[in-house]
Amino acid sequence: MVVQKVKGTEDLLADDARAWQYVSQKAYETFGRYGYEPIETPLFEQIDLFVRGIGESTDVVGKEMFHVLASDAYRRLGEGAAPDARHHLALRPEGTASVVRAAIEHNLVPTGGAPAKLAYAGPMFRAERPQKGRLREFHQIGVECLGADEPSADAEVIIMLMRFYEELGVPRESMRLLVNSMGDDRCRPAYRASVRRYILDHADEMCEECRHRADINPLRAYDCKNERCRKVMEGAPRISDALCDDCRSHYRAVTSYLDAAGIVYEEDPRLVRGLDYYTRTVFEVQVVDGMGSQNAIGGGGRYDKLMELMGGSPTPGLGFAIGYERTLLALAAVDVKLPLERPLGCYVAAAEPEVAPQVFAILQALRDAGVDADGDHQARSLKSQLKLAGKRGVAVAVVVGPDELVAGQVVVRDMRTHEQRNVVVAQVPEVVRAML
Ligand code: HAM
């Protein structure tokens, strides 16, 4: 039986792989203009990092984590011994917890220092039921800004996110930017309690999961897909009525920065986001049409307690992550194509199989001169070699034939104009380079 890829994963072939490189590169460029430095963290971490950071009661941790065990720990598990915390690992379901861990471990935010601005791009793993726009291995491009609690930092991050989508080609009118404040540890507990009470008062109208959520994470009921639950939650208490003065003025300052920058947004008091670490500002970008329920192409917010929770000194933080695959779907929905560059180089064809050693040497000389060049290893006919060169869209073909070689020459053909001339072998790299 042929082994196939795991459901919910994708192979990125040629242009798909180029698209990922293009989009992540563009993100690093855009975010670099705002002072962000790249960071790479491991694909797996101790599971405890995500349990503590993201929250045990979230779907991401409670239902969707891929556990990783080294074979030794796996064998002992089979013998009934649970792995100890250090050896119980998980594939990262998101990047924030890992970046915060790295920032603590390497003291990236020294007391009194400037904020650490970190950007990352890479695969994330969530064991969700796969569907359009929902994968088990997907890619995120994210940023984390650690050490700034001022509202201008929130606005800067949101503006940067929207600029990035626009620069990529997602039309502004096809996106909705939702913003909300989730309060902090002064005002949120009372609000949570009021939502819990509300759910319990309406328990007979709500699904079993929401009834269960009432005790462990009542705010998640806002995200329930069940129509009846959604209707009931429309009447639930609003966080906007429950914010303390500090959270309210922080939120107002964020929105006035956005207003001043001309950023169009919608205030959505029901936006709660699915991860436990958020405090105060949260935001999400949704695509208006054509993406069904998986229409959030990115989102983020503030997490002022996360560093402390992970064992670091109290340090505010905020950031976002872009869902790469959903962003591509959003581009496809409006028929925007990425300007993917294909290397338009040179193909060196052998007119007869016996000139293969000379072809090999010319190819090497071209590559050493910095020209993208390819040739044949399989003694194909000249016709099929040139056909392949045409299919690959190369700009220049070099045809090596025994007759020309007698005079130390080869034929160099411009595939765009079909003009050709004889060139001395030693001058091929220089001539071809000038033609590209
Ligand atoms: P998140 O909302 O869980 O936030 O994920 C961000 C984006 O990743 C989503 O808006 C969506 O586009 C994409 N995404 C999530 N799950 C999947 C999936 N199964 N398949 C395809 N795409 C998916 C975070 O992960 C936070 N770490 C964002 C953040 C950074 N907050 C602060 N800093």
mmCIF file of N, CA and C and ligand atoms in Angstrom, residues 60 93-96 120 126 128 133-136 138-140 143-144 273 275 277-278 284 296-301 303 318-326, ligand 1:
data_model
loop_
_atom_site.group_PDB
_atom_site.id
_atom_site.type_symbol
_atom_site.label_atom_id
_atom_site.label_comp_id
_atom_site.label_asym_id
_atom_site.label_seq_id
_atom_site.Cartn_x
_atom_site.Cartn_y
_atom_site.Cartn_z
ATOM 1 N N VAL A 60 -8.251 24.548 21.806
ATOM 2 C CA VAL A 60 -6.907 24.311 21.255
ATOM 3 C C VAL A 60 -6.130 23.354 22.165
ATOM 4 N N PRO A 93 0.635 24.526 18.708
ATOM 5 C CA PRO A 93 -0.626 24.857 18.024
ATOM 6 C C PRO A 93 -0.678 26.327 17.618
ATOM 7 N N GLU A 94 0.255 27.115 18.118
ATOM 8 C CA GLU A 94 0.337 28.551 17.804
ATOM 9 C C GLU A 94 1.712 29.020 18.238
ATOM 10 N N GLY A 95 2.033 30.299 17.983
ATOM 11 C CA GLY A 95 3.399 30.734 18.234
ATOM 12 C C GLY A 95 3.620 31.584 19.477
ATOM 13 N N THR A 96 2.526 32.162 20.008
ATOM 14 C CA THR A 96 2.701 33.153 21.077
ATOM 15 C C THR A 96 3.378 32.574 22.323
ATOM 16 N N TYR A 120 7.489 35.922 13.227
ATOM 17 C CA TYR A 120 7.764 34.513 12.895
ATOM 18 C C TYR A 120 6.814 34.047 11.804
ATOM 19 N N ARG A 126 -2.924 21.704 14.731
ATOM 20 C CA ARG A 126 -4.111 21.554 15.585
ATOM 21 C C ARG A 126 -4.927 20.384 15.046
ATOM 22 N N GLU A 128 -7.834 19.502 14.410
ATOM 23 C CA GLU A 128 -9.234 19.876 14.178
ATOM 24 C C GLU A 128 -9.788 19.010 13.066
ATOM 25 N N GLY A 133 -10.177 25.584 4.494
ATOM 26 C CA GLY A 133 -9.656 26.634 5.376
ATOM 27 C C GLY A 133 -9.350 26.168 6.779
ATOM 28 N N ARG A 134 -9.506 24.862 7.029
ATOM 29 C CA ARG A 134 -9.165 24.349 8.369
ATOM 30 C C ARG A 134 -8.326 23.097 8.213
ATOM 31 N N LEU A 135 -7.065 23.217 8.563
ATOM 32 C CA LEU A 135 -6.124 22.115 8.368
ATOM 33 C C LEU A 135 -5.594 21.659 9.718
ATOM 34 N N ARG A 136 -4.919 20.503 9.681
ATOM 35 C CA ARG A 136 -4.278 20.033 10.914
ATOM 36 C C ARG A 136 -2.836 20.537 10.987
ATOM 37 N N PHE A 138 -1.108 23.815 9.464
ATOM 38 C CA PHE A 138 -1.348 25.034 8.697
ATOM 39 C C PHE A 138 -0.196 25.993 8.994
ATOM 40 N N HIS A 139 -0.185 27.122 8.299
ATOM 41 C CA HIS A 139 0.932 28.054 8.480
ATOM 42 C C HIS A 139 0.429 29.376 9.047
ATOM 43 N N GLN A 140 1.189 29.881 9.980
ATOM 44 C CA GLN A 140 0.864 31.202 10.516
ATOM 45 C C GLN A 140 2.046 32.133 10.306
ATOM 46 N N VAL A 143 3.340 38.133 14.817
ATOM 47 C CA VAL A 143 4.266 39.038 15.504
ATOM 48 C C VAL A 143 3.900 39.079 16.982
ATOM 49 N N GLU A 144 4.892 39.339 17.803
ATOM 50 C CA GLU A 144 4.656 39.579 19.222
ATOM 51 C C GLU A 144 5.478 40.813 19.601
ATOM 52 N N ARG A 273 -12.398 35.645 21.161
ATOM 53 C CA ARG A 273 -11.207 34.896 20.773
ATOM 54 C C ARG A 273 -11.080 33.602 21.590
ATOM 55 N N LEU A 275 -8.421 31.848 22.867
ATOM 56 C CA LEU A 275 -7.276 31.493 23.705
ATOM 57 C C LEU A 275 -7.381 32.285 25.010
ATOM 58 N N TYR A 277 -5.262 33.629 27.086
ATOM 59 C CA TYR A 277 -4.315 34.621 27.603
ATOM 60 C C TYR A 277 -4.690 36.074 27.343
ATOM 61 N N TYR A 278 -5.738 36.320 26.559
ATOM 62 C CA TYR A 278 -6.006 37.708 26.181
ATOM 63 C C TYR A 278 -6.514 38.578 27.330
ATOM 64 N N GLU A 284 -9.845 40.813 15.196
ATOM 65 C CA GLU A 284 -9.877 39.706 14.246
ATOM 66 C C GLU A 284 -10.186 40.287 12.873
ATOM 67 N N ALA A 296 -12.080 33.746 9.351
ATOM 68 C CA ALA A 296 -11.106 34.584 10.070
ATOM 69 C C ALA A 296 -9.732 34.361 9.451
ATOM 70 N N ILE A 297 -9.196 35.398 8.823
ATOM 71 C CA ILE A 297 -7.884 35.224 8.173
ATOM 72 C C ILE A 297 -6.747 35.636 9.100
ATOM 73 N N GLY A 298 -7.075 36.193 10.243
ATOM 74 C CA GLY A 298 -6.032 36.541 11.204
ATOM 75 C C GLY A 298 -6.648 37.150 12.435
ATOM 76 N N GLY A 299 -5.890 37.154 13.505
ATOM 77 C CA GLY A 299 -6.430 37.749 14.719
ATOM 78 C C GLY A 299 -5.369 37.827 15.789
ATOM 79 N N GLY A 300 -5.675 38.581 16.818
ATOM 80 C CA GLY A 300 -4.696 38.694 17.892
ATOM 81 C C GLY A 300 -5.220 39.550 19.013
ATOM 82 N N GLY A 301 -4.306 40.062 19.807
ATOM 83 C CA GLY A 301 -4.703 40.899 20.927
ATOM 84 C C GLY A 301 -3.599 41.013 21.945
ATOM 85 N N TYR A 303 -1.942 40.478 25.769
ATOM 86 C CA TYR A 303 -1.872 39.414 26.804
ATOM 87 C C TYR A 303 -0.919 39.873 27.908
ATOM 88 N N LEU A 318 1.560 41.972 23.270
ATOM 89 C CA LEU A 318 0.451 41.854 22.320
ATOM 90 C C LEU A 318 0.980 41.387 20.970
ATOM 91 N N GLY A 319 0.070 40.915 20.132
ATOM 92 C CA GLY A 319 0.513 40.444 18.822
ATOM 93 C C GLY A 319 -0.658 39.923 18.018
ATOM 94 N N PHE A 320 -0.330 39.313 16.904
ATOM 95 C CA PHE A 320 -1.373 38.689 16.079
ATOM 96 C C PHE A 320 -0.767 37.554 15.288
ATOM 97 N N ALA A 321 -1.632 36.723 14.724
ATOM 98 C CA ALA A 321 -1.167 35.729 13.754
ATOM 99 C C ALA A 321 -2.112 35.732 12.566
ATOM 100 N N ILE A 322 -1.483 35.617 11.396
ATOM 101 C CA ILE A 322 -2.223 35.558 10.134
ATOM 102 C C ILE A 322 -2.318 34.092 9.742
ATOM 103 N N GLY A 323 -3.492 33.649 9.352
ATOM 104 C CA GLY A 323 -3.630 32.289 8.844
ATOM 105 C C GLY A 323 -3.272 32.313 7.361
ATOM 106 N N TYR A 324 -2.153 31.692 7.028
ATOM 107 C CA TYR A 324 -1.644 31.786 5.649
ATOM 108 C C TYR A 324 -2.601 31.149 4.642
ATOM 109 N N GLU A 325 -3.061 29.913 4.923
ATOM 110 C CA GLU A 325 -3.912 29.218 3.942
ATOM 111 C C GLU A 325 -5.221 29.979 3.719
ATOM 112 N N ARG A 326 -5.784 30.511 4.818
ATOM 113 C CA ARG A 326 -7.045 31.255 4.652
ATOM 114 C C ARG A 326 -6.817 32.559 3.908
HETATM 115 P P1 HAM B 1 -5.739 32.136 16.346
HETATM 116 O O1 HAM B 1 -6.928 33.009 16.127
HETATM 117 O O2 HAM B 1 -5.947 30.867 17.064
HETATM 118 O O3 HAM B 1 -4.665 33.031 17.097
HETATM 119 O O4 HAM B 1 -5.064 31.821 14.951
HETATM 120 C C1 HAM B 1 -4.715 32.851 14.043
HETATM 121 C C2 HAM B 1 -5.160 32.497 12.644
HETATM 122 O O5 HAM B 1 -4.632 31.233 12.276
HETATM 123 C C3 HAM B 1 -6.659 32.340 12.491
HETATM 124 O O6 HAM B 1 -7.278 33.594 12.289
HETATM 125 C C4 HAM B 1 -6.751 31.480 11.238
HETATM 126 O O7 HAM B 1 -6.659 32.286 10.083
HETATM 127 C C5 HAM B 1 -5.511 30.620 11.343
HETATM 128 N N1 HAM B 1 -5.872 29.252 11.795
HETATM 129 C C6 HAM B 1 -6.129 28.837 13.042
HETATM 130 N N2 HAM B 1 -6.410 27.525 13.066
HETATM 131 C C7 HAM B 1 -6.325 27.082 11.787
HETATM 132 C C8 HAM B 1 -6.500 25.820 11.133
HETATM 133 N N3 HAM B 1 -6.791 24.721 11.825
HETATM 134 N N4 HAM B 1 -6.335 25.751 9.792
HETATM 135 C C9 HAM B 1 -6.014 26.854 9.067
HETATM 136 N N5 HAM B 1 -5.830 28.075 9.636
HETATM 137 C C10 HAM B 1 -5.988 28.193 10.968
HETATM 138 C C11 HAM B 1 -3.433 32.584 17.471
HETATM 139 O O8 HAM B 1 -2.938 31.548 17.133
HETATM 140 C C12 HAM B 1 -2.684 33.570 18.329
HETATM 141 N N6 HAM B 1 -1.388 33.006 18.663
HETATM 142 C C13 HAM B 1 -2.553 34.912 17.639
HETATM 143 C C14 HAM B 1 -1.827 35.905 18.504
HETATM 144 C C15 HAM B 1 -0.534 36.228 18.408
HETATM 145 N N7 HAM B 1 -2.362 36.555 19.493
HETATM 146 C C16 HAM B 1 -1.421 37.311 20.034
HETATM 147 N N8 HAM B 1 -0.303 37.107 19.409
#
